[in-house]
Short mmCIF file of C-alpha atoms and ligand atoms in Angstrom, two decimals:
data_model
loop_
_atom_site.label_atom_id
_atom_site.label_comp_id
_atom_site.label_asym_id
_atom_site.label_seq_id
_atom_site.Cartn_x
_atom_site.Cartn_y
_atom_site.Cartn_z
CA MET E 126 -32.30 122.64 68.14
CA GLU E 127 -34.04 119.57 67.96
CA ILE E 128 -37.43 119.55 69.71
CA TYR E 129 -39.97 116.24 69.30
CA LEU E 130 -43.14 117.88 69.37
CA ASP E 131 -45.12 114.63 67.36
CA ASN E 132 -45.56 112.05 69.91
CA ALA E 133 -49.17 111.83 68.59
CA ALA E 134 -47.34 109.83 65.64
CA THR E 135 -44.87 108.84 67.30
CA THR E 136 -42.56 108.48 70.43
CA ALA E 137 -39.35 107.71 71.24
CA LEU E 138 -38.40 103.70 73.30
CA GLY E 139 -38.33 104.55 76.71
CA PRO E 140 -35.05 103.19 78.30
CA GLU E 141 -36.64 99.95 80.47
CA VAL E 142 -38.14 99.11 77.06
CA ILE E 143 -34.26 99.19 75.44
CA GLU E 144 -33.57 97.10 78.07
CA ALA E 145 -36.35 94.32 78.35
CA ILE E 146 -35.72 94.17 73.94
CA LEU E 147 -31.94 93.82 74.40
CA PRO E 148 -31.78 90.31 75.14
CA PHE E 149 -34.18 89.69 72.29
CA LEU E 150 -31.82 91.25 69.55
CA THR E 151 -29.15 89.45 71.33
CA THR E 152 -28.89 86.06 73.01
CA HIS E 153 -32.96 84.77 72.51
CA TYR E 154 -33.27 85.15 69.36
CA ALA E 155 -35.04 81.50 68.65
CA ASN E 156 -38.36 80.84 67.26
CA PRO E 157 -41.20 80.51 69.65
CA SER E 158 -42.90 78.01 67.55
CA SER E 159 -39.85 75.83 68.08
CA ALA E 160 -39.67 72.74 70.12
CA HIS E 161 -36.65 73.33 72.27
CA GLY E 162 -35.20 74.90 75.44
CA ALA E 163 -34.26 77.98 73.04
CA GLY E 164 -37.17 78.17 71.47
CA ARG E 165 -39.19 77.83 74.40
CA LYS E 166 -37.97 81.13 76.88
CA VAL E 167 -38.86 82.57 74.28
CA LYS E 168 -42.60 81.55 74.03
CA GLU E 169 -42.56 82.19 77.45
CA ALA E 170 -41.58 85.41 76.56
CA VAL E 171 -44.07 86.16 74.55
CA ASP E 172 -46.85 84.45 76.36
CA ASN E 173 -45.85 86.65 80.20
CA ALA E 174 -46.03 89.50 77.11
CA ARG E 175 -49.72 88.77 76.59
CA ARG E 176 -50.42 87.78 80.72
CA THR E 177 -48.96 91.22 81.21
CA VAL E 178 -50.55 93.42 78.63
CA ALA E 179 -54.50 91.21 79.70
CA GLY E 180 -53.71 92.03 83.17
CA LEU E 181 -53.47 95.78 83.39
CA LEU E 182 -56.42 96.33 81.01
CA GLY E 183 -58.90 93.60 83.37
CA ALA E 184 -59.01 90.72 80.42
CA SER E 185 -57.95 87.16 79.97
CA PRO E 186 -54.51 86.48 78.24
CA GLU E 187 -57.29 84.17 75.52
CA GLU E 188 -58.46 87.85 74.50
CA ILE E 189 -55.49 89.73 73.86
CA TYR E 190 -53.33 88.58 70.63
CA PHE E 191 -50.87 90.64 69.12
CA THR E 192 -50.20 92.18 65.35
CA ALA E 193 -47.58 94.24 63.84
CA GLY E 194 -49.70 97.83 65.42
CA ALA E 195 -53.16 99.84 65.54
CA THR E 196 -53.95 99.30 61.77
CA GLU E 197 -53.45 95.54 61.44
CA GLY E 198 -55.90 95.18 65.17
CA ILE E 199 -58.23 97.95 63.21
CA ASN E 200 -58.61 96.38 60.17
CA GLN E 201 -59.25 92.48 61.81
CA ALA E 202 -61.61 94.01 64.44
CA LEU E 203 -63.67 95.55 60.94
CA THR E 204 -63.51 93.10 58.73
CA GLY E 205 -63.78 90.26 61.40
CA ALA E 206 -66.75 91.08 63.07
CA ILE E 207 -68.32 91.71 59.57
CA GLN E 208 -68.22 88.83 58.35
CA ALA E 209 -68.54 86.51 61.06
CA TYR E 210 -71.90 88.36 62.04
CA GLU E 211 -72.97 89.30 58.82
CA LEU E 212 -73.37 93.05 59.62
CA ASN E 213 -74.61 94.81 56.77
CA HIS E 214 -74.85 98.77 59.30
CA VAL E 215 -72.09 100.49 60.43
CA ILE E 216 -72.55 103.59 63.01
CA THR E 217 -68.72 105.23 62.76
CA SER E 218 -67.80 109.11 63.06
CA ARG E 219 -66.18 111.63 60.59
CA ILE E 220 -63.07 112.26 62.56
CA GLU E 221 -62.33 108.21 62.92
CA HIS E 222 -58.34 107.32 62.15
CA LYS E 223 -58.27 106.66 58.41
CA ALA E 224 -57.07 103.11 59.36
CA VAL E 225 -61.03 102.58 60.35
CA LEU E 226 -62.13 104.64 57.99
CA GLN E 227 -60.95 102.80 54.59
CA THR E 228 -61.85 99.77 55.74
CA LEU E 229 -65.05 100.45 56.27
CA ASN E 230 -65.18 102.58 52.99
CA HIS E 231 -63.79 99.41 51.61
CA HIS E 232 -66.18 97.17 52.68
CA GLU E 233 -69.13 100.04 51.07
CA LYS E 234 -67.79 100.12 48.10
CA GLU E 235 -68.05 95.59 47.78
CA GLY E 236 -71.66 96.33 48.98
CA ASP E 237 -70.97 94.48 52.22
CA ILE E 238 -72.55 97.42 54.14
CA GLU E 239 -74.34 101.03 54.74
CA THR E 240 -72.59 103.80 56.89
CA SER E 241 -74.38 105.62 58.96
CA PHE E 242 -71.68 109.20 60.21
CA VAL E 243 -72.61 109.93 63.92
CA LYS E 244 -73.71 113.38 64.17
CA LEU E 245 -70.97 115.90 65.39
CA ASP E 246 -71.28 118.81 67.64
CA GLU E 247 -68.80 122.01 66.50
CA ARG E 248 -66.07 120.70 68.65
CA GLY E 249 -66.04 116.77 67.29
CA ASN E 250 -67.69 115.33 70.30
CA VAL E 251 -70.23 112.78 69.78
CA ASP E 252 -73.94 113.19 69.51
CA LEU E 253 -75.30 110.15 71.51
CA TYR E 254 -78.76 111.10 71.45
CA HIS E 255 -77.99 110.75 67.69
CA LEU E 256 -76.59 107.48 67.78
CA GLU E 257 -78.48 106.62 69.82
CA ASN E 258 -81.22 107.10 67.13
CA LEU E 259 -79.66 104.95 64.83
CA LEU E 260 -79.33 102.49 66.62
CA ARG E 261 -82.83 101.76 67.35
CA ALA E 262 -82.49 102.93 63.92
CA ASN E 263 -81.07 99.72 62.82
CA PRO E 264 -79.91 96.82 65.48
CA ARG E 265 -77.59 94.52 64.94
CA THR E 266 -75.38 97.46 64.28
CA LEU E 267 -71.53 97.60 64.69
CA ILE E 268 -69.91 100.98 66.23
CA ALA E 269 -66.28 102.25 65.63
CA LEU E 270 -65.82 105.08 67.20
CA MET E 271 -62.58 106.03 68.67
CA HIS E 272 -61.25 106.52 72.26
CA GLY E 273 -58.89 109.84 71.81
CA ASN E 274 -58.62 111.35 68.71
CA ASN E 275 -55.50 111.22 67.13
CA GLU E 276 -55.77 115.13 65.78
CA ILE E 277 -57.62 117.14 68.54
CA GLY E 278 -57.45 115.23 71.44
CA ASN E 279 -60.59 114.68 72.30
CA LEU E 280 -62.12 111.90 74.47
CA THR E 281 -65.21 110.23 73.87
CA ASP E 282 -67.57 108.58 76.55
CA ILE E 283 -66.67 104.41 75.64
CA HIS E 284 -68.60 103.61 78.85
CA ALA E 285 -72.28 104.96 77.83
CA ILE E 286 -71.02 104.47 74.20
CA SER E 287 -70.79 100.58 75.35
CA VAL E 288 -73.81 101.03 77.71
CA LEU E 289 -75.52 102.03 74.64
CA ALA E 290 -73.94 99.00 72.64
CA GLN E 291 -75.78 96.47 75.20
CA ARG E 292 -78.46 98.00 75.24
CA TYR E 293 -79.54 98.33 71.35
CA ASN E 294 -77.75 94.42 70.48
CA ALA E 295 -74.68 96.08 69.22
CA ILE E 296 -71.12 95.52 68.85
CA PHE E 297 -69.14 97.86 70.35
CA PHE E 298 -65.36 98.88 68.30
CA THR E 299 -63.55 101.04 69.85
CA ASP E 300 -59.39 103.29 68.31
CA THR E 301 -58.13 103.06 71.22
CA THR E 302 -54.44 104.27 69.75
CA GLN E 303 -54.17 107.42 71.78
CA THR E 304 -55.22 106.05 75.28
CA ILE E 305 -53.68 102.62 75.80
CA GLY E 306 -51.11 103.90 78.68
CA LYS E 307 -52.54 107.02 78.98
CA VAL E 308 -55.49 106.96 80.38
CA ARG E 309 -56.90 103.31 82.77
CA ILE E 310 -59.01 101.22 80.50
CA ASP E 311 -60.79 98.33 82.80
CA LEU E 312 -62.52 96.00 80.44
CA GLN E 313 -64.03 94.01 83.54
CA ALA E 314 -66.66 98.16 83.79
CA GLY E 315 -67.21 98.00 81.02
CA ASP E 316 -68.71 96.40 77.45
CA ILE E 317 -66.45 96.52 75.13
CA ASP E 318 -66.13 94.02 72.12
CA PHE E 319 -62.76 94.97 70.19
CA LEU E 320 -60.65 97.38 71.30
CA VAL E 321 -56.28 98.07 70.17
CA GLY E 322 -53.60 99.81 70.67
CA SER E 323 -50.03 100.13 69.15
CA ALA E 324 -46.61 100.12 71.34
CA HIS E 325 -44.80 103.09 69.40
CA LYS E 326 -47.70 105.37 70.90
CA PHE E 327 -46.78 104.55 73.95
CA HIS E 328 -42.21 104.56 73.77
CA GLY E 329 -42.56 101.19 72.78
CA PRO E 330 -41.53 99.97 69.47
CA LYS E 331 -42.58 100.59 65.74
CA GLY E 332 -44.86 97.81 64.15
CA ALA E 333 -46.31 95.95 67.09
CA GLY E 334 -49.28 95.81 68.36
CA PHE E 335 -52.25 94.09 70.10
CA ILE E 336 -56.04 93.91 69.29
CA TYR E 337 -58.50 92.80 72.04
CA ILE E 338 -61.47 90.53 71.62
CA ASN E 339 -63.44 89.13 73.74
CA LYS E 340 -64.29 86.04 74.65
CA LYS E 341 -67.59 85.90 73.35
CA HIS E 342 -65.99 86.21 70.00
CA HIS E 343 -64.64 84.13 67.36
CA LEU E 344 -63.31 86.05 64.28
CA LYS E 345 -61.83 84.41 61.12
CA PRO E 346 -58.04 85.22 60.86
CA LEU E 347 -57.07 88.31 58.36
CA ILE E 348 -53.68 86.84 57.87
CA TYR E 349 -54.17 82.50 57.55
CA GLY E 350 -50.57 80.59 58.39
CA GLY E 351 -48.11 78.21 60.72
CA GLY E 352 -51.36 78.93 63.82
CA GLN E 353 -49.84 81.36 65.48
CA GLU E 354 -51.37 83.52 67.53
CA ARG E 355 -54.06 80.29 68.65
CA GLY E 356 -54.47 80.27 64.39
CA GLN E 357 -55.45 84.25 65.45
CA ARG E 358 -52.29 85.20 63.12
CA GLY E 359 -50.12 83.54 61.18
CA GLY E 360 -46.57 84.38 60.34
CA THR E 361 -43.47 83.97 63.34
CA GLU E 362 -43.98 86.41 66.16
CA ASN E 363 -42.60 89.94 65.58
CA ILE E 364 -40.58 88.75 69.88
CA VAL E 365 -38.95 92.82 69.75
CA GLY E 366 -41.58 94.63 69.87
CA ILE E 367 -44.37 92.30 71.55
CA VAL E 368 -42.04 92.02 74.68
CA GLY E 369 -41.10 95.92 74.16
CA LEU E 370 -45.23 96.41 73.63
CA ALA E 371 -45.17 94.92 77.32
CA LYS E 372 -42.70 96.63 79.10
CA ALA E 373 -43.84 99.74 77.45
CA LEU E 374 -47.31 99.25 78.95
CA GLU E 375 -46.06 98.34 82.62
CA VAL E 376 -44.38 101.11 82.61
CA SER E 377 -46.90 102.73 81.10
CA TYR E 378 -49.14 102.02 84.06
CA ARG E 379 -46.80 102.57 86.20
CA THR E 380 -45.96 106.38 85.84
CA LEU E 381 -49.70 107.19 84.33
CA GLU E 382 -50.66 109.71 86.88
CA ALA E 383 -47.27 111.10 86.96
CA SER E 384 -46.38 110.94 82.85
CA HIS E 385 -51.06 112.47 83.10
CA SER E 386 -49.76 115.49 85.50
CA LYS E 387 -46.22 116.54 83.31
CA VAL E 388 -48.01 116.59 80.19
CA SER E 389 -51.06 118.26 80.76
CA LYS E 390 -49.00 120.92 83.02
CA LEU E 391 -46.90 120.97 79.24
CA LYS E 392 -49.70 121.80 77.38
CA GLN E 393 -51.30 124.49 80.17
CA TYR E 394 -47.96 125.66 79.75
CA LEU E 395 -47.87 125.96 76.25
CA ILE E 396 -51.19 127.58 76.59
CA SER E 397 -50.34 129.64 78.42
CA LYS E 398 -47.17 131.38 76.94
CA LEU E 399 -49.01 131.47 73.31
CA ALA E 400 -51.66 133.61 75.47
CA ILE E 401 -49.22 136.38 76.13
CA SER E 402 -47.21 135.80 72.94
CA GLY E 403 -48.78 138.93 71.20
CA ILE E 404 -50.16 137.22 68.61
CA GLU E 405 -54.40 137.54 68.80
CA GLY E 406 -57.27 135.42 67.42
CA ILE E 407 -55.26 131.77 67.75
CA CYS E 408 -57.94 128.85 68.03
CA TYR E 409 -57.84 125.49 69.69
CA ASN E 410 -59.56 122.94 67.40
CA GLY E 411 -61.89 120.44 69.15
CA GLU E 412 -61.51 119.77 73.25
CA SER E 413 -57.74 119.92 72.80
CA LYS E 414 -57.47 123.14 74.56
CA SER E 415 -59.85 121.45 77.69
CA ILE E 416 -58.04 119.07 79.92
CA GLU E 417 -60.39 116.76 81.12
CA ASN E 418 -62.09 116.51 77.66
CA SER E 419 -59.14 116.15 75.92
CA VAL E 420 -55.79 113.44 76.33
CA ALA E 421 -53.36 114.92 77.47
CA ASN E 422 -50.73 115.60 75.26
CA VAL E 423 -52.50 116.81 72.63
CA LEU E 424 -53.09 120.24 71.94
CA ASN E 425 -54.30 121.48 67.71
CA VAL E 426 -53.79 125.16 67.35
CA SER E 427 -54.80 126.90 64.20
CA PHE E 428 -53.16 130.68 64.04
CA PRO E 429 -53.87 133.59 62.04
CA CYS E 430 -52.37 133.79 58.28
CA LEU E 431 -50.18 131.27 58.72
CA SER E 432 -50.51 127.95 56.13
CA THR E 433 -50.10 124.73 57.89
CA GLY E 434 -47.25 123.99 55.64
CA SER E 435 -45.46 127.03 56.46
CA ILE E 436 -46.22 127.18 60.21
CA VAL E 437 -44.82 123.18 60.10
CA THR E 438 -41.85 124.15 57.72
CA LYS E 439 -40.73 127.02 59.58
CA LEU E 440 -40.34 125.60 62.63
CA ASP E 441 -39.23 122.06 60.77
CA GLN E 442 -35.73 124.62 59.14
CA ILE E 443 -34.83 125.62 62.74
CA GLY E 444 -35.39 121.59 63.98
CA ILE E 445 -38.85 121.35 65.62
CA ALA E 446 -40.84 119.11 65.18
CA VAL E 447 -44.38 119.22 64.84
CA SER E 448 -47.33 117.73 62.47
CA GLY E 449 -49.77 119.65 60.50
CA GLY E 450 -53.22 118.66 61.32
CA SER E 451 -51.68 114.13 61.14
CA ALA E 452 -48.33 112.33 59.99
CA CYS E 453 -50.90 109.25 58.37
CA SER E 454 -53.17 112.15 56.35
CA GLY E 455 -50.20 111.97 53.70
CA GLY E 456 -50.68 116.52 53.83
CA GLY E 457 -53.97 118.23 52.55
CA ALA E 458 -56.44 119.26 54.50
CA SER E 459 -57.35 117.64 57.91
CA HIS E 460 -60.59 114.94 57.36
CA VAL E 461 -61.39 115.78 61.20
CA ILE E 462 -60.81 119.52 61.09
CA GLN E 463 -62.71 120.01 57.98
CA ALA E 464 -65.44 117.97 60.06
CA LEU E 465 -65.89 120.49 62.48
CA ALA E 466 -68.51 122.79 61.75
CA CYS E 467 -66.34 125.28 63.55
CA GLU E 468 -65.57 129.26 62.25
CA ALA E 469 -62.20 128.08 62.07
CA ASP E 470 -59.69 128.24 59.67
CA LYS E 471 -58.66 124.78 58.65
CA GLU E 472 -55.29 125.52 58.96
CA ASN E 473 -54.23 124.03 61.84
CA VAL E 474 -50.74 122.31 63.10
CA ARG E 475 -50.50 119.35 66.31
CA PHE E 476 -48.73 119.46 69.24
CA SER E 477 -48.49 116.48 70.79
CA PHE E 478 -46.05 115.84 73.87
CA SER E 479 -44.39 113.00 75.94
CA LYS E 480 -43.54 112.72 79.45
CA PHE E 481 -39.73 112.72 77.41
CA ASN E 482 -40.61 116.64 76.67
CA THR E 483 -39.33 120.24 79.04
CA PHE E 484 -40.51 123.82 80.12
CA GLU E 485 -38.06 125.30 77.77
CA GLU E 486 -38.25 123.78 75.10
CA LEU E 487 -42.32 125.15 74.98
CA ASP E 488 -40.46 128.12 75.32
CA GLN E 489 -38.18 127.63 72.91
CA VAL E 490 -40.96 126.60 70.71
CA VAL E 491 -43.38 129.56 71.40
CA ASP E 492 -40.30 132.13 70.47
CA ALA E 493 -39.75 130.21 67.01
CA ILE E 494 -43.18 130.70 66.68
CA VAL E 495 -43.23 135.05 67.03
CA ARG E 496 -39.95 134.97 65.24
CA ILE E 497 -41.48 134.06 62.01
CA TYR E 498 -44.55 136.46 62.85
CA GLU E 499 -41.74 139.14 62.50
CA SER E 500 -40.01 138.25 59.91
CA ASP E 501 -42.74 137.15 57.29
CA PRO E 502 -42.37 139.80 55.36
CA THR E 503 -46.28 140.00 54.91
CA ILE E 504 -47.46 139.03 57.28
CA ALA E 505 -44.83 142.05 59.16
CA THR E 506 -45.79 145.12 57.01
CA THR E 507 -49.65 144.10 57.56
CA LYS E 508 -49.22 143.83 60.78
CA ALA E 509 -52.36 141.26 60.22
CA TRP E 510 -51.61 138.80 62.87
CA LYS E 511 -52.41 141.50 65.57
CA SER E 512 -55.16 142.87 64.55
CA ILE E 513 -57.09 139.56 62.56
CA ALA E 514 -58.83 138.62 65.59
CA SER E 515 -61.78 137.24 63.94
CA TRP E 516 -62.27 133.47 64.76
CA ALA E 517 -60.43 133.45 67.72
N1 PLP T 186 -55.83 104.83 64.94
C1 PLP T 186 -54.92 105.96 65.77
C2 PLP T 186 -56.49 106.91 66.67
C3 PLP T 186 -53.62 106.18 65.95
O1 PLP T 186 -53.05 107.59 66.14
C4 PLP T 186 -52.90 106.09 65.32
C5 PLP T 186 -51.46 106.25 64.20
O2 PLP T 186 -51.05 107.18 63.86
C6 PLP T 186 -53.45 104.48 64.27
C7 PLP T 186 -54.73 103.57 64.28
C8 PLP T 186 -52.53 103.45 63.31
O3 PLP T 186 -51.47 103.24 63.93
P1 PLP T 186 -50.23 102.26 63.89
O4 PLP T 186 -49.48 103.47 63.67
O5 PLP T 186 -49.87 101.45 64.74
O6 PLP T 186 -50.88 101.70 62.51
#
């Protein structure tokens, strides 16, 4: 059995993406900076990719810079903004991705900034009143708050935050790694200063991403070199990644509603199957159970009497790939779950779907989980999993 339910960690390449990148792996291999026809052809592909990404997001092509993924874009946005505007205060949350938290931690240790953490409710939603209070007390702040959480799926109202940012003259960076290609983002509709995307989260290649830098900003590069990306990022471009990213985003936008509907149904189906599985006391973390308030493809579950390690390992042994919290947390307790003031057990399993998953796969996953309970002597003898419902 091979069932892949770890699509928040990474996704399979889409068939149209494979078709689009093949020529750039075979015949179109020239350097886009070269002054010959072969090079110009490849440069044209990069320009087209930039126009595609910009067009889909409501940005200008000049505002899109290709990177090696979201982590690089996050480092560029945060470090670039802190340095360019000599900002000494950043507002973030305890449930951001480590790429944000570690970058800010570095700047704090260097003495560049002070970090304030916005309050979250018990489900991990940003307290906008607290955010406004922090902004009022700290004018000219950088806000770093994500759009879709990679572990619990929570969607943040980035439009409301951008309005607050404008009101208090703050700069707003949002990590849209989990929402690009899944939720329509129109950069004309709000005032976002920087955002990032990563192709491998929406059926594009790994190691390719982009940063949107609103044209009113000029950031120093993170990587100096031969002047590529209009001087913003040195190094020969990852053509395969860039072409694949643009194609993957184009396909995602073309099929967005259908994919969203399919993936939402998968989530609802898994919830309903678990509800009749006989396992009592299942707890859903954050907003992940809610279709409206979370990214459709993430469901974060705590199972009674089973540790993250044991369930992830047991499912892995029979070919089912899920994640315990976040693949990027490198094991150990999840900082996201720990930040929730919820009574739930800190052990959690993240199921994350894609349009390529099927309902039959979810039937097999629930059957497998029930079998884990039935075959575990410690749980089976006490039947505790049937009766412990205290943190449901
Ligand atoms: N931000 C979020 C919310 C993510 O989920 C991830 C990847 O898991 C990243 C940033 C880092 O992305 P990348 O793998 O492209 O560096």
